[in-house]
CSV table of C-alpha atoms in Angstrom, one decimal:
chain,number,residue,atom,x,y,z
Z,1,MET,CA,-14.8,6.5,-9.1
Z,2,LEU,CA,-12.1,8.1,-6.9
Z,3,ILE,CA,-10.3,4.7,-6.4
Z,4,ASP,CA,-10.4,4.0,-10.2
Z,5,SER,CA,-9.0,7.5,-10.9
Z,6,ASP,CA,-6.3,7.0,-8.3
Z,7,ASN,CA,-5.2,3.7,-10.0
Z,8,LEU,CA,-4.8,5.5,-13.3
Z,9,PHE,CA,-3.6,9.0,-12.4
Z,10,GLY,CA,-2.3,8.9,-8.8
Z,11,PRO,CA,-3.4,10.7,-5.7
Z,12,ARG,CA,-2.4,14.4,-5.9
Z,13,GLN,CA,-5.4,15.6,-7.9
Z,14,LEU,CA,-7.8,13.6,-5.8
Z,15,ILE,CA,-6.8,14.6,-2.2
Z,16,PRO,CA,-8.6,18.0,-2.4
Z,17,LYS,CA,-11.8,16.3,-3.7
Z,18,VAL,CA,-11.8,13.8,-0.9
Z,19,GLN,CA,-11.2,16.4,1.8
Z,20,GLU,CA,-14.0,18.5,0.3
Z,21,GLN,CA,-16.3,15.5,0.7
Z,22,ILE,CA,-15.3,15.0,4.3
Z,23,HIS,CA,-16.2,18.7,5.0
Z,24,VAL,CA,-19.6,18.2,3.3
Z,25,ILE,CA,-20.4,15.1,5.3
Z,26,THR,CA,-19.4,16.9,8.6
Z,27,ALA,CA,-21.8,19.7,7.8
Z,28,LEU,CA,-24.6,17.2,6.9
Z,29,ARG,CA,-24.2,15.5,10.3
Z,30,GLU,CA,-25.5,18.8,11.9
Z,31,GLY,CA,-29.0,18.2,13.1
Z,32,LYS,CA,-29.1,14.5,12.2
Z,33,ARG,CA,-29.8,11.9,14.9
Z,34,GLY,CA,-29.9,8.1,15.2
Z,35,THR,CA,-29.4,5.9,12.1
Z,36,ASP,CA,-29.0,8.8,9.7
Z,37,ARG,CA,-26.1,10.3,11.7
Z,38,ARG,CA,-24.4,6.9,12.2
Z,39,GLN,CA,-24.6,6.2,8.4
Z,40,LEU,CA,-23.1,9.6,7.7
Z,41,LEU,CA,-20.3,8.8,10.1
Z,42,GLN,CA,-19.6,5.5,8.3
Z,43,VAL,CA,-19.3,7.3,5.0
Z,44,GLN,CA,-17.1,10.0,6.5
Z,45,THR,CA,-14.9,7.3,8.0
Z,46,GLN,CA,-14.5,5.7,4.6
Z,47,PHE,CA,-13.5,9.0,3.0
Z,48,ALA,CA,-11.0,9.7,5.8
Z,49,GLU,CA,-9.4,6.3,5.3
Z,50,LEU,CA,-9.2,6.9,1.6
Z,51,CYS,CA,-7.6,10.3,2.2
Z,52,GLY,CA,-5.0,8.6,4.4
Z,53,TRP,CA,-4.3,6.2,1.6
Z,54,PHE,CA,-3.9,9.0,-1.0
Z,55,HIS,CA,-1.4,10.8,1.3
Z,56,GLN,CA,0.5,7.6,1.9
Z,57,ASP,CA,0.9,7.1,-1.9
Z,58,ALA,CA,1.8,10.7,-2.3
Z,59,GLY,CA,4.7,10.1,0.2
Z,60,ASP,CA,3.3,12.4,3.0
Z,61,HIS,CA,3.3,9.9,5.8
Z,62,ARG,CA,2.5,12.4,8.6
Z,63,ALA,CA,-0.7,13.4,6.8
Z,64,ALA,CA,-1.5,9.8,6.1
Z,65,GLN,CA,-1.2,9.0,9.8
Z,66,TYR,CA,-3.4,12.0,10.7
Z,67,TRP,CA,-6.2,10.9,8.4
Z,68,THR,CA,-6.0,7.2,9.2
Z,69,ASP,CA,-6.1,8.1,12.9
Z,70,ARG,CA,-9.2,10.2,12.3
Z,71,ALA,CA,-10.8,7.4,10.4
Z,72,LEU,CA,-10.1,5.0,13.3
Z,73,GLN,CA,-11.7,7.5,15.7
Z,74,TRP,CA,-14.7,7.9,13.5
Z,75,SER,CA,-15.1,4.2,13.0
Z,76,HIS,CA,-15.6,3.7,16.7
Z,77,MET,CA,-18.2,6.5,16.8
Z,78,ALA,CA,-20.0,4.9,13.8
Z,79,GLY,CA,-20.1,1.6,15.6
Z,80,ASP,CA,-18.7,-0.4,12.7
Z,81,PRO,CA,-16.3,-3.1,14.1
Z,82,ASP,CA,-15.3,-4.5,10.7
Z,83,LEU,CA,-14.4,-1.0,9.5
Z,84,THR,CA,-12.4,-0.4,12.7
Z,85,VAL,CA,-10.4,-3.7,12.1
Z,86,TYR,CA,-9.8,-2.7,8.5
Z,87,ILE,CA,-8.4,0.7,9.5
Z,88,LEU,CA,-6.2,-1.0,12.1
Z,89,ALA,CA,-4.8,-3.2,9.4
Z,90,ARG,CA,-4.2,-0.2,7.2
Z,91,LYS,CA,-2.3,1.4,10.0
Z,92,SER,CA,0.0,-1.6,10.0
Z,93,GLN,CA,0.5,-1.3,6.2
Z,94,LEU,CA,1.4,2.4,6.7
Z,95,ALA,CA,3.8,1.5,9.5
Z,96,GLY,CA,5.4,-1.0,7.1
Z,97,ASP,CA,5.9,1.7,4.4
Z,98,MET,CA,7.5,3.9,7.1
Z,99,ARG,CA,9.7,0.9,8.1
Z,100,ASP,CA,8.4,0.9,11.6
Z,101,ALA,CA,8.7,-2.8,12.2
Z,102,ILE,CA,7.3,-3.0,15.8
Z,103,GLU,CA,4.3,-0.8,15.0
Z,104,ALA,CA,3.6,-2.8,11.9
Z,105,VAL,CA,3.5,-6.1,13.8
Z,106,ASP,CA,1.7,-4.9,16.9
Z,107,VAL,CA,-1.1,-3.1,15.1
Z,108,ALA,CA,-1.6,-6.0,12.7
Z,109,GLU,CA,-1.8,-8.5,15.5
Z,110,ALA,CA,-4.3,-6.3,17.3
Z,111,ALA,CA,-6.4,-6.1,14.1
Z,112,GLU,CA,-6.3,-9.9,13.7
Z,113,ASP,CA,-7.4,-10.4,17.3
Z,114,ALA,CA,-10.3,-8.1,16.8
Z,115,ALA,CA,-11.4,-9.6,13.4
Z,116,ARG,CA,-14.6,-11.6,13.3
Z,117,PRO,CA,-13.9,-15.3,12.5
Z,118,GLY,CA,-14.4,-16.2,8.9
Z,119,THR,CA,-13.9,-12.7,7.6
Z,120,ARG,CA,-11.2,-11.6,5.1
Z,121,LEU,CA,-9.9,-9.1,7.6
Z,122,ALA,CA,-7.9,-11.6,9.6
Z,123,ALA,CA,-6.0,-12.6,6.5
Z,124,VAL,CA,-5.3,-8.9,5.6
Z,125,SER,CA,-3.9,-8.3,9.1
Z,126,ALA,CA,-1.7,-11.4,9.0
Z,127,THR,CA,-0.3,-10.3,5.6
Z,128,TYR,CA,0.8,-6.9,7.0
Z,129,ALA,CA,2.2,-8.5,10.1
Z,130,ALA,CA,4.4,-10.7,7.9
Z,131,HIS,CA,6.1,-7.7,6.4
Z,132,GLY,CA,6.7,-6.2,9.8
Z,133,HIS,CA,8.5,-9.4,10.7
Z,134,ALA,CA,10.6,-9.0,7.6
Z,135,LEU,CA,11.5,-5.5,8.6
Z,136,ARG,CA,12.7,-6.9,11.9
Z,137,GLY,CA,14.9,-9.4,10.0
Z,138,ASP,CA,12.9,-12.4,11.3
Z,139,SER,CA,12.7,-14.6,8.2
Z,140,ARG,CA,11.1,-17.6,9.9
Z,141,GLU,CA,8.3,-15.6,11.5
Z,142,CYS,CA,7.7,-13.7,8.3
Z,143,MET,CA,7.2,-16.8,6.2
Z,144,ARG,CA,5.1,-18.4,8.9
Z,145,SER,CA,2.8,-15.3,8.9
Z,146,TYR,CA,2.4,-15.4,5.1
Z,147,ASP,CA,1.4,-19.1,5.3
Z,148,HIS,CA,-1.0,-18.2,8.1
Z,149,ALA,CA,-2.5,-15.4,6.0
Z,150,ARG,CA,-3.0,-17.8,3.1
Z,151,GLU,CA,-4.6,-20.4,5.4
Z,152,LEU,CA,-7.0,-17.7,6.8
Z,153,LEU,CA,-7.9,-16.6,3.3
Z,154,HIS,CA,-8.7,-20.1,2.1
Z,155,ALA,CA,-10.7,-20.9,5.3
Z,156,MET,CA,-12.8,-17.7,4.8
Z,157,ASP,CA,-16.5,-18.1,5.0
Z,158,GLY,CA,-18.0,-16.7,1.8
Z,159,ASN,CA,-21.2,-15.7,3.7
Z,160,GLN,CA,-19.2,-13.9,6.4
Z,161,ALA,CA,-16.3,-12.5,4.3
Z,162,GLY,CA,-17.6,-8.9,4.4
Z,163,SER,CA,-16.9,-6.0,2.1
Z,164,TRP,CA,-13.5,-4.9,3.4
Z,165,GLY,CA,-10.2,-5.9,1.8
Z,166,VAL,CA,-11.9,-7.5,-1.2
Z,167,TRP,CA,-8.7,-7.0,-3.1
Z,168,LEU,CA,-6.9,-9.6,-1.0
Z,169,ASP,CA,-6.3,-12.8,-2.9
Z,170,ASP,CA,-3.4,-15.3,-3.3
Z,171,ALA,CA,-1.7,-13.0,-5.9
Z,172,TYR,CA,-1.8,-10.0,-3.4
Z,173,ILE,CA,-0.2,-12.2,-0.7
Z,174,ASP,CA,2.4,-13.3,-3.2
Z,175,VAL,CA,3.4,-9.8,-4.1
Z,176,GLN,CA,3.7,-8.8,-0.5
Z,177,ARG,CA,5.8,-11.8,0.2
Z,178,ALA,CA,8.1,-10.9,-2.7
Z,179,ARG,CA,8.5,-7.4,-1.1
Z,180,SER,CA,9.4,-9.1,2.2
Z,181,LEU,CA,11.9,-11.5,0.5
Z,182,SER,CA,13.7,-8.4,-1.0
Z,183,VAL,CA,13.9,-6.9,2.5
Z,184,LEU,CA,15.3,-10.2,3.8
Z,185,GLY,CA,18.0,-10.3,1.0
Z,186,ASP,CA,16.5,-13.1,-1.2
Z,187,HIS,CA,16.5,-10.8,-4.2
Z,188,GLN,CA,16.3,-13.6,-6.9
Z,189,ALA,CA,13.1,-15.0,-5.4
Z,190,ALA,CA,11.7,-11.5,-4.9
Z,191,ALA,CA,12.3,-10.6,-8.5
Z,192,GLU,CA,10.5,-13.8,-9.7
Z,193,GLY,CA,7.6,-13.1,-7.3
Z,194,PHE,CA,7.1,-9.6,-8.6
Z,195,ARG,CA,7.3,-10.8,-12.2
Z,196,THR,CA,4.6,-13.3,-11.6
Z,197,ALA,CA,2.4,-10.7,-9.8
Z,198,ILE,CA,2.8,-8.2,-12.6
Z,199,ALA,CA,1.7,-10.7,-15.2
Z,200,ALA,CA,-1.5,-11.4,-13.2
Z,201,LEU,CA,-2.3,-7.8,-12.4
Z,202,PRO,CA,-5.6,-6.5,-13.8
Z,203,ALA,CA,-5.3,-3.9,-16.6
Z,204,GLY,CA,-6.8,-1.0,-14.5
Z,205,TYR,CA,-4.2,-1.2,-11.8
Z,206,HIS,CA,-1.8,1.2,-13.6
Z,207,ARG,CA,-0.2,2.8,-10.5
Z,208,ASP,CA,0.2,-0.6,-8.7
Z,209,HIS,CA,1.9,-1.9,-11.9
Z,210,GLY,CA,4.5,0.9,-11.5
Z,211,VAL,CA,5.0,0.1,-7.8
Z,212,TYR,CA,5.6,-3.6,-8.5
Z,213,LEU,CA,7.9,-2.8,-11.4
Z,214,ALA,CA,10.0,-0.4,-9.2
Z,215,ARG,CA,10.3,-3.1,-6.5
Z,216,GLU,CA,11.2,-5.8,-9.1
Z,217,ALA,CA,13.9,-3.5,-10.4
Z,218,LEU,CA,15.3,-3.1,-6.9
Z,219,ALA,CA,15.3,-6.9,-6.5
Z,220,HIS,CA,17.3,-7.3,-9.8
Z,221,ALA,CA,19.8,-4.7,-8.6
Z,222,GLY,CA,20.1,-6.7,-5.3
Z,223,SER,CA,20.9,-9.8,-7.3
Z,224,ARG,CA,23.5,-7.8,-9.3
Z,225,ASP,CA,21.6,-7.8,-12.6
Z,226,ALA,CA,22.1,-4.1,-13.3
Z,227,GLU,CA,20.9,-4.1,-16.9
Z,228,GLN,CA,17.6,-5.7,-16.1
Z,229,ALA,CA,17.1,-3.5,-13.1
Z,230,ALA,CA,17.7,-0.4,-15.2
Z,231,ILE,CA,15.3,-1.5,-18.0
Z,232,ILE,CA,12.5,-2.3,-15.6
Z,233,GLY,CA,13.3,0.8,-13.6
Z,234,LEU,CA,12.7,3.0,-16.7
Z,235,GLN,CA,9.3,1.3,-17.2
Z,236,ALA,CA,8.4,2.1,-13.6
Z,237,LEU,CA,9.6,5.7,-14.0
Z,238,ASN,CA,7.2,6.3,-16.9
Z,239,ILE,CA,4.3,5.2,-14.7
Z,240,GLY,CA,5.6,7.2,-11.8
Z,241,ASN,CA,5.7,10.4,-13.9
Z,242,GLU,CA,2.2,9.8,-15.1
Z,243,THR,CA,0.7,9.1,-11.7
Z,244,GLY,CA,2.9,11.2,-9.4
Z,245,SER,CA,3.1,8.2,-7.0
Z,246,ALA,CA,5.7,8.8,-4.4
Z,247,ARG,CA,5.7,5.1,-3.6
Z,248,ILE,CA,7.1,4.5,-7.1
Z,249,LEU,CA,9.5,7.4,-7.2
Z,250,SER,CA,11.0,6.7,-3.7
Z,251,GLU,CA,11.7,3.1,-4.7
Z,252,LEU,CA,13.4,4.5,-7.9
Z,253,ALA,CA,15.5,6.9,-5.8
Z,254,ARG,CA,16.8,3.8,-3.9
Z,255,LEU,CA,17.4,2.0,-7.2
Z,256,ASP,CA,19.4,5.0,-8.5
Z,257,SER,CA,21.7,4.7,-5.4
Z,258,ASP,CA,22.0,0.9,-5.8
Z,259,LEU,CA,22.9,1.2,-9.5
Z,260,ASN,CA,25.7,3.7,-8.9
Z,261,ARG,CA,28.4,1.1,-9.0
Z,262,TRP,CA,27.3,0.2,-12.6
Z,263,ARG,CA,26.9,3.8,-13.7
Z,264,THR,CA,29.0,3.2,-16.9
Z,265,VAL,CA,26.5,0.5,-18.2
Z,266,PRO,CA,24.5,2.1,-21.0
Z,267,SER,CA,21.1,1.0,-19.8
Z,268,VAL,CA,22.0,2.3,-16.3
Z,269,GLN,CA,23.1,5.6,-17.7
Z,270,GLU,CA,19.8,5.9,-19.6
Z,271,PHE,CA,17.7,5.2,-16.5
Z,272,ARG,CA,19.7,7.6,-14.3
Z,273,ASP,CA,19.5,10.4,-16.9
Z,274,ALA,CA,15.8,9.9,-17.2
Z,275,LEU,CA,15.3,9.9,-13.4
Z,276,ASN,CA,17.4,13.1,-13.1
Z,277,ALA,CA,15.4,14.8,-15.8
Z,278,SER,CA,12.2,13.8,-14.0
Z,279,VAL,CA,13.4,15.2,-10.7
Z,280,LEU,CA,14.5,18.5,-12.3
Z,281,HIS,CA,11.1,18.7,-14.1
Z,282,GLU,CA,9.3,18.1,-10.8
Z,283,ALA,CA,11.4,20.8,-9.1
């Protein structure tokens, strides 16, 4: 329910609810022993990882690191190796959002090394490692890692896949690859990749729709198509305002800067006026 609400409305209203659940579970662990205590730890770990994700989407990377690190610690205490690997992969994703290339690669490779053969987790880890390579400017290793992630996904054993990272599919790898292409300067291919991913996105993924639109708009700006960038940026802004997603709004702040050279274009003016109005309203 919390994940569905996040996709529609963004994280800010949900963070207090998740933290409240963590406190409740901590209290419930008092006096419990054996299997009951371990199961409570597993649930507490999942709430902590979710709390880290909500802070990440809200743009508070320090809080995201704190809760993801707590989740990693608790996953070891809970004795759930798959959950530990998943959280390591999420730490790589967070490092990628923070543009920490070395951390993104190193943590992802550690996660892949620890993943059980045949699970989806190895493919998740390779996907995030690929973006780390893009941040390092290593195009060849980036593309090799995306190909590796796809190979791992297709070689996955359905009976061993596990319940973590169930959202990973070819379309997810494609959209991450498009993001990396944009970082590497291949803006035309990135824009096409985002457009394909947006067309295939399930209806309930409202916030992710906005993230992909914002990144597509940046790719169009990089390929000097200012009008298309502004039109798509305005669509992303509407979703950003509805969800409060800092991942959307931070991308649009970059777009605003990139479009400055075309500030006299009417569609660009419309986008920048709407963004400024949004920022003033938020303030």
